[in-house]
PDB file of C-alpha atoms in Angstrom:
ATOM      1  CA  MET A1184    -104.757 153.954 -48.734  1.00 32.00           C
ATOM      2  CA  ARG A1185    -104.586 150.424 -50.167  1.00 31.00           C
ATOM      3  CA  PHE A1186    -103.713 147.618 -47.790  1.00 30.00           C
ATOM      4  CA  ILE A1187    -102.591 144.255 -49.126  1.00 28.00           C
ATOM      5  CA  LEU A1188    -102.319 141.426 -46.633  1.00 27.00           C
ATOM      6  CA  ALA A1189     -99.450 139.352 -47.934  1.00 29.00           C
ATOM      7  CA  ALA A1190     -99.441 136.591 -45.340  1.00 27.00           C
ATOM      8  CA  PHE A1191    -100.493 135.832 -41.799  1.00 29.00           C
ATOM      9  CA  THR A1192     -99.223 133.048 -39.605  1.00 29.00           C
ATOM     10  CA  GLY A1193    -100.807 132.126 -36.316  1.00 31.00           C
ATOM     11  CA  ALA A1194     -97.931 130.008 -35.108  1.00 32.00           C
ATOM     12  CA  ARG A1195     -97.051 130.992 -31.535  1.00 32.00           C
ATOM     13  CA  CYS A1196     -93.940 130.587 -29.422  1.00 34.00           C
ATOM     14  CA  GLY A1197     -94.780 131.537 -25.867  1.00 36.00           C
ATOM     15  CA  ASN A1198     -96.228 135.053 -26.030  1.00 36.00           C
ATOM     16  CA  GLN A1199     -94.667 135.757 -29.428  1.00 33.00           C
ATOM     17  CA  PHE A1200     -96.248 135.778 -32.883  1.00 31.00           C
ATOM     18  CA  THR A1201     -95.320 137.077 -36.352  1.00 32.00           C
ATOM     19  CA  MET A1202     -97.447 138.853 -38.992  1.00 32.00           C
ATOM     20  CA  TRP A1203     -96.372 140.007 -42.472  1.00 31.00           C
ATOM     21  CA  SER A1204     -98.157 142.743 -44.408  1.00 34.00           C
ATOM     22  CA  ILE A1205     -97.602 145.132 -47.325  1.00 34.00           C
ATOM     23  CA  LEU A1206     -98.766 148.798 -47.515  1.00 34.00           C
ATOM     24  CA  LEU A1207     -96.978 150.464 -50.442  1.00 35.00           C
ATOM     25  CA  ALA A1208     -94.093 149.108 -48.465  1.00 37.00           C
ATOM     26  CA  ILE A1209     -93.572 145.788 -46.742  1.00 38.00           C
ATOM     27  CA  GLY A1210     -94.044 145.889 -42.986  1.00 42.00           C
ATOM     28  CA  VAL A1211     -92.671 143.094 -40.885  1.00 41.00           C
ATOM     29  CA  MET A1212     -94.139 143.067 -37.405  1.00 43.00           C
ATOM     30  CA  CYS A1213     -93.171 140.837 -34.550  1.00 42.00           C
ATOM     31  CA  SER A1214     -94.036 141.400 -30.892  1.00 42.00           C
ATOM     32  CA  ALA A1215     -92.599 140.278 -27.615  1.00 40.00           C
ATOM     33  CA  SER A1216     -93.547 141.175 -24.081  1.00 38.00           C
ATOM     34  CA  THR A1217     -90.787 142.750 -22.041  1.00 38.00           C
ATOM     35  CA  ALA A1218     -90.457 144.476 -18.704  1.00 46.00           C
ATOM     36  CA  ALA A1219     -89.552 147.750 -20.418  1.00 59.00           C
ATOM     37  CA  ALA A1220     -91.953 150.411 -21.686  1.00 83.00           C
ATOM     38  CA  GLN A1221     -93.945 149.651 -24.831  1.00 93.00           C
ATOM     39  CA  ARG A1222     -91.931 150.520 -27.925  1.00 94.00           C
ATOM     40  CA  VAL A1223     -91.903 150.341 -31.734  1.00 94.00           C
ATOM     41  CA  ARG A1224     -88.692 150.029 -33.667  1.00 94.00           C
ATOM     42  CA  GLY A1225     -87.486 149.049 -37.095  1.00 94.00           C
ATOM     43  CA  ARG A1226     -85.632 150.042 -40.235  1.00 94.00           C
ATOM     44  CA  VAL A1227     -86.439 152.009 -43.405  1.00 94.00           C
ATOM     45  CA  LEU A1228     -85.102 150.729 -46.737  1.00 93.00           C
ATOM     46  CA  HIS A1229     -85.373 151.614 -50.420  1.00 92.00           C
ATOM     47  CA  GLU A1230     -88.176 149.692 -52.123  1.00 91.00           C
ATOM     48  CA  ALA A1231     -86.027 149.111 -55.208  1.00 88.00           C
ATOM     49  CA  PRO A1232     -83.265 146.480 -55.004  1.00 88.00           C
ATOM     50  CA  PRO A1233     -80.751 146.176 -53.465  1.00 87.00           C
ATOM     51  CA  ARG A1234     -82.919 147.764 -50.725  1.00 89.00           C
ATOM     52  CA  THR A1235     -80.301 149.903 -49.056  1.00 92.00           C
ATOM     53  CA  ALA A1236     -80.968 151.885 -45.879  1.00 92.00           C
ATOM     54  CA  ILE A1237     -82.478 155.384 -46.000  1.00 93.00           C
ATOM     55  CA  GLY A1238     -81.238 157.875 -43.432  1.00 92.00           C
ATOM     56  CA  LEU A1239     -82.968 161.032 -42.161  1.00 89.00           C
ATOM     57  CA  VAL A1240     -86.472 159.622 -42.669  1.00 92.00           C
ATOM     58  CA  HIS A1241     -89.097 161.151 -40.366  1.00 91.00           C
ATOM     59  CA  VAL A1242     -90.843 158.263 -38.614  1.00 94.00           C
ATOM     60  CA  SER A1243     -93.879 159.319 -36.564  1.00 94.00           C
ATOM     61  CA  LEU A1244     -96.022 157.451 -34.066  1.00 95.00           C
ATOM     62  CA  LEU A1245     -99.677 158.404 -34.631  1.00 95.00           C
ATOM     63  CA  ASN A1246    -102.630 157.935 -32.304  1.00 94.00           C
ATOM     64  CA  GLN A1247    -106.154 156.965 -33.408  1.00 92.00           C
ATOM     65  CA  LYS A1248    -106.838 160.599 -34.389  1.00 91.00           C
ATOM     66  CA  ASP A1249    -103.726 160.563 -36.635  1.00 90.00           C
ATOM     67  CA  SER A1250    -102.026 163.108 -34.366  1.00 91.00           C
ATOM     68  CA  ILE A1251     -98.248 162.797 -33.995  1.00 91.00           C
ATOM     69  CA  ILE A1252     -97.311 161.808 -30.449  1.00 92.00           C
ATOM     70  CA  ARG A1253     -93.692 160.792 -31.083  1.00 92.00           C
ATOM     71  CA  ASP A1254     -91.337 161.656 -33.945  1.00 91.00           C
ATOM     72  CA  ILE A1255     -87.757 160.705 -34.786  1.00 92.00           C
ATOM     73  CA  ARG A1256     -85.355 160.595 -37.730  1.00 91.00           C
ATOM     74  CA  THR A1257     -83.676 157.405 -38.839  1.00 93.00           C
ATOM     75  CA  ASP A1258     -79.909 157.197 -38.517  1.00 92.00           C
ATOM     76  CA  SER A1259     -77.538 156.464 -41.407  1.00 89.00           C
ATOM     77  CA  THR A1260     -78.432 152.760 -41.202  1.00 92.00           C
ATOM     78  CA  GLY A1261     -82.165 153.493 -41.471  1.00 92.00           C
ATOM     79  CA  ILE A1262     -82.905 152.423 -37.899  1.00 94.00           C
ATOM     80  CA  PHE A1263     -85.538 154.086 -35.694  1.00 95.00           C
ATOM     81  CA  SER A1264     -86.953 153.448 -32.223  1.00 94.00           C
ATOM     82  CA  LEU A1265     -89.960 155.142 -30.614  1.00 94.00           C
ATOM     83  CA  SER A1266     -91.534 154.655 -27.195  1.00 94.00           C
ATOM     84  CA  ALA A1267     -95.276 155.010 -26.670  1.00 95.00           C
ATOM     85  CA  PRO A1268     -96.390 157.003 -23.599  1.00 93.00           C
ATOM     86  CA  GLN A1269     -99.027 154.386 -22.787  1.00 94.00           C
ATOM     87  CA  PRO A1270    -100.536 151.214 -24.289  1.00 95.00           C
ATOM     88  CA  GLY A1271    -103.123 151.672 -27.032  1.00 95.00           C
ATOM     89  CA  ARG A1272    -103.833 151.636 -30.758  1.00 96.00           C
ATOM     90  CA  PHE A1273    -101.303 153.349 -33.015  1.00 96.00           C
ATOM     91  CA  ARG A1274    -100.028 153.692 -36.581  1.00 95.00           C
ATOM     92  CA  LEU A1275     -96.585 154.514 -37.956  1.00 95.00           C
ATOM     93  CA  GLN A1276     -95.848 157.009 -40.705  1.00 94.00           C
ATOM     94  CA  ALA A1277     -92.580 157.299 -42.662  1.00 93.00           C
ATOM     95  CA  ARG A1278     -91.837 160.303 -44.861  1.00 90.00           C
ATOM     96  CA  ARG A1279     -88.850 161.878 -46.573  1.00 88.00           C
ATOM     97  CA  LEU A1280     -88.418 164.317 -49.442  1.00 79.00           C
ATOM     98  CA  GLY A1281     -88.215 162.367 -52.696  1.00 81.00           C
ATOM     99  CA  TYR A1282     -90.203 159.373 -51.404  1.00 88.00           C
ATOM    100  CA  GLN A1283     -93.865 158.518 -51.056  1.00 89.00           C
ATOM    101  CA  VAL A1284     -95.376 158.893 -47.599  1.00 90.00           C
ATOM    102  CA  VAL A1285     -96.122 155.451 -46.146  1.00 92.00           C
ATOM    103  CA  ARG A1286     -98.388 154.591 -43.217  1.00 93.00           C
ATOM    104  CA  SER A1287     -98.709 151.248 -41.508  1.00 92.00           C
ATOM    105  CA  SER A1288    -102.019 149.652 -40.641  1.00 92.00           C
ATOM    106  CA  GLU A1289    -103.318 150.197 -37.109  1.00 94.00           C
ATOM    107  CA  PHE A1290    -101.708 148.047 -34.434  1.00 95.00           C
ATOM    108  CA  VAL A1291    -102.100 147.543 -30.691  1.00 95.00           C
ATOM    109  CA  LEU A1292     -99.317 148.064 -28.172  1.00 94.00           C
ATOM    110  CA  THR A1293     -99.844 146.377 -24.826  1.00 94.00           C
ATOM    111  CA  VAL A1294     -97.898 147.090 -21.642  1.00 94.00           C
ATOM    112  CA  GLY A1295     -94.193 146.393 -22.120  1.00 92.00           C
ATOM    113  CA  GLU A1296     -94.639 145.142 -25.693  1.00 94.00           C
ATOM    114  CA  VAL A1297     -92.054 145.738 -28.435  1.00 93.00           C
ATOM    115  CA  LEU A1298     -93.088 145.750 -32.114  1.00 93.00           C
ATOM    116  CA  THR A1299     -90.786 145.848 -35.135  1.00 91.00           C
ATOM    117  CA  PHE A1300     -91.760 147.424 -38.476  1.00 87.00           C
ATOM    118  CA  ASN A1301     -89.465 147.385 -41.502  1.00 89.00           C
ATOM    119  CA  PHE A1302     -90.605 149.865 -44.174  1.00 89.00           C
ATOM    120  CA  LEU A1303     -89.794 149.778 -47.880  1.00 92.00           C
ATOM    121  CA  LEU A1304     -90.207 153.312 -49.248  1.00 91.00           C
ATOM    122  CA  PRO A1305     -91.013 153.814 -52.940  1.00 91.00           C
ATOM    123  CA  SER A1306     -89.329 156.814 -54.523  1.00 86.00           C
ATOM    124  CA  ARG A1307     -91.394 159.752 -55.766  1.00 78.00           C
ATOM    125  CA  ARG A1308     -90.566 161.694 -58.891  1.00 67.00           C
ATOM    126  CA  ILE A1309     -90.068 165.401 -58.217  1.00 60.00           C
ATOM    127  CA  GLU A1310     -90.854 167.818 -61.017  1.00 62.00           C
ATOM    128  CA  LEU A1311     -88.229 170.546 -61.069  1.00 58.00           C
ATOM    129  CA  GLU A1312     -89.228 174.015 -62.139  1.00 60.00           C
ATOM    130  CA  PRO A1313     -87.342 175.496 -65.096  1.00 63.00           C
ATOM    131  CA  VAL A1314     -84.392 177.716 -64.255  1.00 59.00           C
ATOM    132  CA  THR A1315     -84.374 181.167 -65.830  1.00 58.00           C
ATOM    133  CA  ILE A1316     -81.050 182.964 -66.274  1.00 54.00           C
ATOM    134  CA  THR A1317     -81.433 186.737 -66.101  1.00 51.00           C
ATOM    135  CA  ASP A1318     -78.667 189.121 -67.136  1.00 56.00           C
ATOM    136  CA  LYS A1319     -77.378 191.812 -64.781  1.00 57.00           C
ATOM    137  CA  ARG A1320     -79.324 194.704 -66.333  1.00 64.00           C
ATOM    138  CA  GLU A1321     -82.620 192.797 -66.196  1.00 61.00           C
ATOM    139  CA  MET A1322     -81.887 191.824 -62.586  1.00 60.00           C
ATOM    140  CA  GLU A1323     -81.318 195.446 -61.582  1.00 63.00           C
ATOM    141  CA  LYS A1324     -84.533 196.483 -63.346  1.00 64.00           C
ATOM    142  CA  ARG A1325     -86.570 193.896 -61.439  1.00 62.00           C
ATOM    143  CA  LEU A1326     -84.947 194.903 -58.150  1.00 61.00           C
ATOM    144  CA  ARG A1327     -85.967 198.509 -58.704  1.00 63.00           C
ATOM    145  CA  LEU A1328     -89.584 197.394 -59.183  1.00 59.00           C
ATOM    146  CA  TYR A1329     -89.481 196.242 -55.560  1.00 57.00           C
ATOM    147  CA  GLY A1330     -87.680 199.400 -54.477  1.00 58.00           C
ATOM    148  CA  ILE A1331     -84.534 197.454 -53.644  1.00 61.00           C
ATOM    149  CA  ASP A1332     -81.127 199.028 -54.036  1.00 61.00           C
ATOM    150  CA  VAL A1333     -78.707 196.745 -55.876  1.00 60.00           C
ATOM    151  CA  ARG A1334     -76.136 197.238 -53.118  1.00 61.00           C
ATOM    152  CA  SER A1335     -78.605 195.927 -50.520  1.00 58.00           C
ATOM    153  CA  PHE A1336     -79.248 192.870 -52.673  1.00 61.00           C
ATOM    154  CA  ASN A1337     -75.540 192.142 -53.081  1.00 63.00           C
ATOM    155  CA  ASN A1338     -74.811 192.569 -49.356  1.00 66.00           C
ATOM    156  CA  ALA A1339     -77.804 190.556 -48.111  1.00 75.00           C
ATOM    157  CA  ARG A1340     -77.663 187.083 -46.614  1.00 81.00           C
ATOM    158  CA  ARG A1341     -79.478 184.871 -49.141  1.00 83.00           C
ATOM    159  CA  ILE A1342     -81.573 181.781 -48.482  1.00 84.00           C
ATOM    160  CA  THR A1343     -82.159 180.231 -51.894  1.00 83.00           C
ATOM    161  CA  ARG A1344     -84.774 177.716 -53.055  1.00 83.00           C
ATOM    162  CA  GLU A1345     -82.102 175.022 -52.914  1.00 82.00           C
ATOM    163  CA  LYS A1346     -81.611 175.660 -49.192  1.00 82.00           C
ATOM    164  CA  LEU A1347     -85.357 175.895 -48.567  1.00 80.00           C
ATOM    165  CA  ASP A1348     -85.918 172.509 -50.240  1.00 80.00           C
ATOM    166  CA  ARG A1349     -83.901 170.844 -47.486  1.00 79.00           C
ATOM    167  CA  TYR A1350     -86.637 171.744 -45.012  1.00 74.00           C
ATOM    168  CA  ASP A1351     -89.660 171.287 -47.293  1.00 69.00           C
ATOM    169  CA  ASP A1352     -90.707 168.094 -45.519  1.00 69.00           C
ATOM    170  CA  GLY A1353     -94.001 169.032 -43.924  1.00 65.00           C
ATOM    171  CA  PHE A1354     -92.446 169.260 -40.475  1.00 69.00           C
ATOM    172  CA  HIS A1355     -90.378 172.451 -40.628  1.00 75.00           C
ATOM    173  CA  THR A1356     -91.994 175.884 -40.642  1.00 78.00           C
ATOM    174  CA  PHE A1357     -90.502 179.001 -42.210  1.00 81.00           C
ATOM    175  CA  ILE A1358     -89.539 180.129 -38.700  1.00 82.00           C
ATOM    176  CA  ASP A1359     -87.579 176.866 -38.309  1.00 84.00           C
ATOM    177  CA  VAL A1360     -85.774 177.587 -41.592  1.00 83.00           C
ATOM    178  CA  LEU A1361     -84.639 181.023 -40.382  1.00 84.00           C
ATOM    179  CA  ARG A1362     -83.509 179.610 -37.048  1.00 84.00           C
ATOM    180  CA  LEU A1363     -81.497 176.819 -38.683  1.00 85.00           C
ATOM    181  CA  GLN A1364     -79.474 179.273 -40.826  1.00 83.00           C
ATOM    182  CA  ASN A1365     -77.463 180.253 -37.719  1.00 82.00           C
ATOM    183  CA  ILE A1366     -77.193 183.863 -38.853  1.00 82.00           C
ATOM    184  CA  PRO A1367     -75.074 185.817 -36.316  1.00 81.00           C
ATOM    185  CA  GLY A1368     -77.170 188.116 -34.146  1.00 78.00           C
ATOM    186  CA  LEU A1369     -80.471 186.724 -35.436  1.00 80.00           C
ATOM    187  CA  MET A1370     -82.936 184.869 -33.202  1.00 83.00           C
ATOM    188  CA  ILE A1371     -86.647 184.109 -33.014  1.00 80.00           C
ATOM    189  CA  GLN A1372     -88.553 185.723 -30.148  1.00 79.00           C
ATOM    190  CA  GLN A1373     -92.132 186.608 -29.286  1.00 72.00           C
ATOM    191  CA  GLY A1374     -93.033 190.205 -30.099  1.00 68.00           C
ATOM    192  CA  ASN A1375     -95.270 192.497 -28.068  1.00 68.00           C
ATOM    193  CA  SER A1376     -98.210 191.494 -30.258  1.00 68.00           C
ATOM    194  CA  GLY A1377     -97.689 187.818 -29.367  1.00 68.00           C
ATOM    195  CA  GLU A1378     -96.612 186.854 -32.881  1.00 74.00           C
ATOM    196  CA  PRO A1379     -93.126 185.517 -33.756  1.00 76.00           C
ATOM    197  CA  CYS A1380     -90.472 188.206 -34.084  1.00 80.00           C
ATOM    198  CA  VAL A1381     -87.216 187.861 -36.026  1.00 81.00           C
ATOM    199  CA  TYR A1382     -85.024 189.674 -33.529  1.00 79.00           C
ATOM    200  CA  SER A1383     -81.728 191.233 -34.583  1.00 80.00           C
ATOM    201  CA  SER A1384     -79.329 191.926 -31.735  1.00 75.00           C
ATOM    202  CA  ARG A1385     -77.239 194.026 -34.138  1.00 62.00           C
ATOM    203  CA  ALA A1386     -79.886 196.643 -34.726  1.00 50.00           C
ATOM    204  CA  SER A1387     -77.976 199.600 -33.293  1.00 47.00           C
ATOM    205  CA  ALA A1388     -74.747 201.165 -34.463  1.00 47.00           C
ATOM    206  CA  GLY A1389     -73.086 200.259 -31.155  1.00 49.00           C
ATOM    207  CA  LEU A1390     -74.473 196.711 -31.328  1.00 49.00           C
ATOM    208  CA  THR A1391     -75.794 197.167 -27.778  1.00 48.00           C
ATOM    209  CA  SER A1392     -79.525 196.743 -28.391  1.00 61.00           C
ATOM    210  CA  GLY A1393     -81.792 195.049 -30.861  1.00 69.00           C
ATOM    211  CA  GLY A1394     -85.212 194.999 -32.424  1.00 78.00           C
ATOM    212  CA  CYS A1395     -87.667 193.024 -34.522  1.00 80.00           C
ATOM    213  CA  MET A1396     -86.806 193.040 -38.195  1.00 82.00           C
ATOM    214  CA  ARG A1397     -89.458 194.122 -40.668  1.00 82.00           C
ATOM    215  CA  VAL A1398     -90.634 191.250 -42.897  1.00 83.00           C
ATOM    216  CA  LEU A1399     -91.953 191.923 -46.405  1.00 81.00           C
ATOM    217  CA  LEU A1400     -93.520 189.280 -48.659  1.00 81.00           C
ATOM    218  CA  ASP A1401     -93.374 190.341 -52.326  1.00 78.00           C
ATOM    219  CA  GLY A1402     -93.036 193.950 -51.162  1.00 74.00           C
ATOM    220  CA  VAL A1403     -96.001 193.807 -48.741  1.00 77.00           C
ATOM    221  CA  LEU A1404     -95.687 193.691 -44.945  1.00 78.00           C
ATOM    222  CA  ALA A1405     -96.091 190.085 -43.736  1.00 74.00           C
ATOM    223  CA  PRO A1406     -98.263 190.126 -40.589  1.00 64.00           C
ATOM    224  CA  ASP A1407     -97.486 186.661 -39.205  1.00 72.00           C
ATOM    225  CA  LEU A1408     -94.458 184.502 -40.036  1.00 75.00           C
ATOM    226  CA  SER A1409     -96.160 181.370 -38.696  1.00 72.00           C
ATOM    227  CA  ASP A1410     -98.563 181.452 -41.676  1.00 71.00           C
ATOM    228  CA  ILE A1411     -95.745 181.203 -44.239  1.00 77.00           C
ATOM    229  CA  GLU A1412     -94.869 177.767 -45.660  1.00 77.00           C
ATOM    230  CA  PRO A1413     -91.259 177.112 -46.822  1.00 79.00           C
ATOM    231  CA  ALA A1414     -92.626 175.504 -50.009  1.00 79.00           C
ATOM    232  CA  SER A1415     -94.204 178.804 -51.102  1.00 81.00           C
ATOM    233  CA  ILE A1416     -90.968 180.838 -50.937  1.00 84.00           C
ATOM    234  CA  GLU A1417     -88.354 181.033 -53.704  1.00 85.00           C
ATOM    235  CA  LEU A1418     -85.856 183.490 -52.196  1.00 85.00           C
ATOM    236  CA  VAL A1419     -85.155 185.120 -48.821  1.00 86.00           C
ATOM    237  CA  LEU A1420     -82.904 188.164 -48.368  1.00 84.00           C
ATOM    238  CA  VAL A1421     -81.814 189.092 -44.847  1.00 84.00           C
ATOM    239  CA  VAL A1422     -80.677 192.734 -45.003  1.00 80.00           C
ATOM    240  CA  ASP A1423     -79.008 194.320 -41.959  1.00 76.00           C
ATOM    241  CA  ARG A1424     -79.850 197.804 -40.657  1.00 72.00           C
ATOM    242  CA  PHE A1425     -76.865 199.448 -42.334  1.00 68.00           C
ATOM    243  CA  SER A1426     -78.179 198.515 -45.793  1.00 66.00           C
ATOM    244  CA  SER A1427     -81.921 198.644 -45.152  1.00 61.00           C
ATOM    245  CA  SER A1428     -82.788 201.575 -42.885  1.00 54.00           C
ATOM    246  CA  GLY A1429     -82.849 204.211 -45.624  1.00 54.00           C
ATOM    247  CA  GLN A1430     -85.103 202.133 -47.861  1.00 56.00           C
ATOM    248  CA  PHE A1431     -87.468 200.259 -45.589  1.00 57.00           C
ATOM    249  CA  GLY A1432     -87.567 202.240 -42.350  1.00 52.00           C
ATOM    250  CA  GLY A1433     -86.158 199.511 -40.146  1.00 49.00           C
ATOM    251  CA  GLY A1434     -87.984 197.350 -37.640  1.00 49.00           C
ATOM    252  CA  ASN A1435     -90.840 197.723 -35.170  1.00 50.00           C
ATOM    253  CA  ALA A1436     -90.121 200.499 -32.662  1.00 45.00           C
ATOM    254  CA  ASP A1437     -92.402 198.845 -30.087  1.00 44.00           C
ATOM    255  CA  ASP A1438     -90.092 195.837 -30.082  1.00 47.00           C
ATOM    256  CA  GLY A1439     -86.818 197.722 -29.839  1.00 44.00           C
ATOM    257  CA  GLY A1440     -86.409 199.247 -33.375  1.00 49.00           C
ATOM    258  CA  PRO A1441     -86.499 201.540 -35.206  1.00 48.00           C
ATOM    259  CA  ASN A1442     -83.639 200.298 -37.415  1.00 61.00           C
ATOM    260  CA  ALA A1443     -83.473 196.538 -36.989  1.00 73.00           C
ATOM    261  CA  GLY A1444     -83.104 195.614 -40.652  1.00 78.00           C
ATOM    262  CA  VAL A1445     -85.492 193.878 -43.003  1.00 81.00           C
ATOM    263  CA  ILE A1446     -86.204 190.379 -44.306  1.00 84.00           C
ATOM    264  CA  LEU A1447     -87.414 190.280 -47.903  1.00 83.00           C
ATOM    265  CA  LEU A1448     -89.410 187.214 -48.930  1.00 84.00           C
ATOM    266  CA  PHE A1449     -90.228 186.395 -52.538  1.00 83.00           C
ATOM    267  CA  SER A1450     -92.847 183.792 -53.406  1.00 82.00           C
ATOM    268  CA  ARG A1451     -92.275 181.316 -56.222  1.00 80.00           C
ATOM    269  CA  GLY A1452     -92.139 183.065 -59.579  1.00 76.00           C
ATOM    270  CA  ASN A1453     -91.694 186.525 -58.033  1.00 74.00           C
ATOM    271  CA  ALA A1454     -88.010 186.521 -57.092  1.00 74.00           C
ATOM    272  CA  PRO A1455     -85.826 189.164 -58.792  1.00 67.00           C
TER     273      PRO A1455
END
């Protein structure tokens, strides 16, 4: 990425110095030795005037291999603070949906040192896909192509593209999205095969036992949920056992089925 050195001053005051730089955003860095653990802190602001604070920005501390070793979200005032596990060379990365990803230049943290970075994030234009309005008869026809009963569709818990966009930030997986919906009786466990299992505790008529729900992507069994990116999905339908067992055969008997319900995933452009 481009790095523009705006100014550098070598004036010192004790063990303290100040350096100014710009990297698609303006970073202000000042350091001071303290008795506490080494730390980086700062604030994230809009690049455009009047440069107001940006909340819920993911700020990550990266090592020399660009691996994330610490991660935090800014508060409503745009402030963040991250501690480094040990002294060394690091970089900071700031990212949020609707803004360009910004990385600082590499810096050195010594024992007990505190550095301050203030990011200015430039906005990023997001191209919205056209919305198609389909009448009821066409909707029912498309549902039947997937073998879905209209009643199951109407009774299902829906996770729309609008909800998925909230977690399309590069940090959340599809499994995280399901977990964050707080659907009663639904939890993420490890199945007998070692892969993630969407476990429904309401799989039996008496609600006394559960099982892994069957997951279908565009009508085909999805082998591993961890391979699915939220950005690739347009619609999710969570159908309980009472609506799904006759159509889809329920969940995996080895994990407590056989009628645990089904989760129907539709990739972009394939939703009914």
